[in-house]
């Protein structure tokens, strides 16, 4: 009793109370914006790869017709929002903070609004598999409607993890925005009826569901409760959460509802949660039950400088100018800033000529008196109010300090990448510092730095690897010649071998290394039964060797004068042992075959895969040599392996994926190199072009950042092809290994 | 249509530096009012001199450093520094001493480091400590409760402040040993607390007169916390440590150590806890860090008062803990969302 009295109400950490300013737009009924003359559909309006256009200029398209198809796993289709003719496929200004152009499909509407036959649909979705349903969601082009625009089908893939709660997020926490409120008031039924679909996709028939709305959305809550009662669904809870910004942030809502935290760098899935916006839920329902792709959404058009603020059902691809016109147009002389999204996380648009996309929830036409002045910034007074409101419990004032001083590694150590860029810190700041801009700038710089480093590292590795290979080939050639001569001599004096066998004990490290390498090889081996038979044979041969070495070795543990000499000695002993045990046939014994195979593999392992025909030839050749010679060859290979494997064990990076594409020895060499390099260069110095940046205004920073982001996006588009063309698996593995090592270092640092 | 772009957030800001500083000044009003009522015109005159000096000196520094003069004079931070410095000085202080203190506070305390936001030390306390160790005689002259309407008129106060003349009054006639100074001297002369209490003006709770001023500061300070201008951790930690530590000493030997109540309501503990130590620029910024910062100040106050050479130790305690702030902040970073507990 007393405990419940004093129990704090469930709430996320930090947060800030904002002026709501929602009554501007949520008083009016939902209105439908008229069909515009032209629709502009950007190809990339979601997180992930941009879609690929599948229509040509001049084509007539119908409403709901796919005009661009998702490219790759994380992508989404784009559909025509009305019927008309494709008049251009070209770069147009889009709703992006940078004001950059992006490829768009432009449709001149014929105003007939003719639609295609609906996609397969119906209420019998329970008979479909989870994958089929996700496929339908994907081909309906549905992405997160809360603003992030992450492809919904990807988010609904449980990937074998146990899900224990589904959260439908209607906690619209930004000032001004009321589109989710309006959606819940007008389409409560569709939201509630999406729940069985989600449950079926996630494979948990009775999955507990929480539909969360902010406590000021009373009418929406009532509508949802009524819809829930009508549906008869069980284990669904409609919950009102406190109206504190950023309550609607996925991580914050999860903390409020469950008390759990999404692990850093992880997903809600990692703690058994799936979170979807209620707008996404309604879209999923329409896609599955009515076969409608995502071609329209509710957009809040609001602000003191627009004639009729309210919520409008808008065709995707409509220009901002069109929907402002639908809302009665601008108030004369009033508009000071045009903002896409909310007043906290939205970005200012340069022009109203940009299209509404899937993630556009609000168009704010702000008058001068309702936006923050840009010239009131003061120095940071370290009051710590930013830290008080930070929902991630970061120290924004410290991050700002380091970001401003271009001390990016320090910002990173202060968990810069846990920042969700909600802007609560900047809103709380008495000095009016646009803090988030600095964090975005720092993040963009760090990403750029990492990309540069990875690129130059890969180039260097490639070069060094080549140098080493050339050198090794030379060396091996020489050695081969020498050994042939030595073997010739050895076959003439067989008794010499047994006399040196007393040194066998010294070969223990060699044996250990050989065993290690063999084990690694067994792991990495992807060949079938033939290979494993050889492995077995080799193991037997090794056993015999060991026996021979063990019997011939005396108690004295001689210090190896040189590992190679010892190995040769040992190998000779083994050879004699084999000779004495087996009948001396000239035909190959299984042991000899195995040795030949081992040699071949060792050569491959040394990085000579390109030369494998030669190696094979040599292996056959060797197989015809005397057992003693074979043994020497084998020992040499073993010694070489020992070297590499020893170095490898010194490397901290344990990289499993790399093993798939590389042989252990190659991997070891790479690792060793990486380790050496790391010790030589403790951190990546990157001082270029920094002084200039110190004097940049936030606006300039924003431009810089946007450019970096654009560059990144470009690169993301081009890398998969370029990477596969120019990067060998080895380089990829190097990069991966480095990433792992870096992660390990960071882990130690914390 | 074309629009101007600006970075998010776009909402009008909820607060500003000048609003914060104004609230701080407002919260000092009750304390200043009680101060003037009990101890006469001196404090009011000092405040005027201090603020004027601050405006002029700040403007000169801003101009010299090529910073926007009007914008930074309008943030009231120089005024706050001057007011806190004046409140630390005796109510009868020559004008030049006040101006000098303000000069040191703003120059060595603030502008040499780069101005507002960059000073590692509390500027008011830097100025105070410099004049304290430079002019010990002037700063140990504390008048008794002259009253606003007593014999010592505004004209007398002006005469003393501007020309250093006391007219018909004598120094001994109007001065009175402060409780903390009496305790400091008394114990060093081997007197017991009871004997000391006969010498100095002990009031009902602490130091006569100053106890009521301290309570008025307390009211203002609590309002600041309610307004979220300051956070509770630093004042709470200072008051708790001073109380706890002095209570232990007092319980061990009440004839040699003053009671917690005397400690709290004499000198600058309350003023320091709510208004001086909470200076955002030079204080710790993490929640846990503020507790450590406050606790450190509390310990140092009691140590300096009990065993140090100065009767009060608030200024030294604050400055010493300012040094430790970067380290405190480093070791008291909060656990970030999603990181293991």
PDB file of C-alpha atoms in Angstrom, chain B residues 14 28 43 45 56 73 78 93 117 146 153 160 200 203 238 257 261 273 276-277 284 290 328:
ATOM      1  CA  UNK B  14      11.980  28.118 -22.534  1.00  0.00           C
ATOM      2  CA  UNK B  28      18.765  37.276  -3.048  1.00  0.00           C
ATOM      3  CA  UNK B  43      25.127  46.918   2.284  1.00  0.00           C
ATOM      4  CA  UNK B  45      25.547  51.383  -0.850  1.00  0.00           C
ATOM      5  CA  UNK B  56      31.959  49.496 -16.259  1.00  0.00           C
ATOM      6  CA  UNK B  73      26.132  43.129 -20.271  1.00  0.00           C
ATOM      7  CA  UNK B  78      28.765  40.385 -14.099  1.00  0.00           C
ATOM      8  CA  UNK B  93      33.774  48.713   3.215  1.00  0.00           C
ATOM      9  CA  UNK B 117      31.504  29.908 -19.380  1.00  0.00           C
ATOM     10  CA  UNK B 146      23.364  49.711  13.087  1.00  0.00           C
ATOM     11  CA  UNK B 153      22.744  57.430   8.771  1.00  0.00           C
ATOM     12  CA  UNK B 160      32.921  56.277   5.463  1.00  0.00           C
ATOM     13  CA  UNK B 200      30.627  38.274  20.885  1.00  0.00           C
ATOM     14  CA  UNK B 203      21.967  35.619  18.746  1.00  0.00           C
ATOM     15  CA  UNK B 238      27.007  21.284   1.908  1.00  0.00           C
ATOM     16  CA  UNK B 257      33.760  23.310  19.131  1.00  0.00           C
ATOM     17  CA  UNK B 261      23.412  25.529  14.540  1.00  0.00           C
ATOM     18  CA  UNK B 273      25.435  26.655  -0.288  1.00  0.00           C
ATOM     19  CA  UNK B 276      27.956  30.714  -4.450  1.00  0.00           C
ATOM     20  CA  UNK B 277      28.798  27.026  -4.717  1.00  0.00           C
ATOM     21  CA  UNK B 284      30.314  20.003 -10.940  1.00  0.00           C
ATOM     22  CA  UNK B 290      27.307  17.740  -7.323  1.00  0.00           C
ATOM     23  CA  UNK B 328      34.733  14.750 -10.067  1.00  0.00           C
TER      24      UNK B 328
END
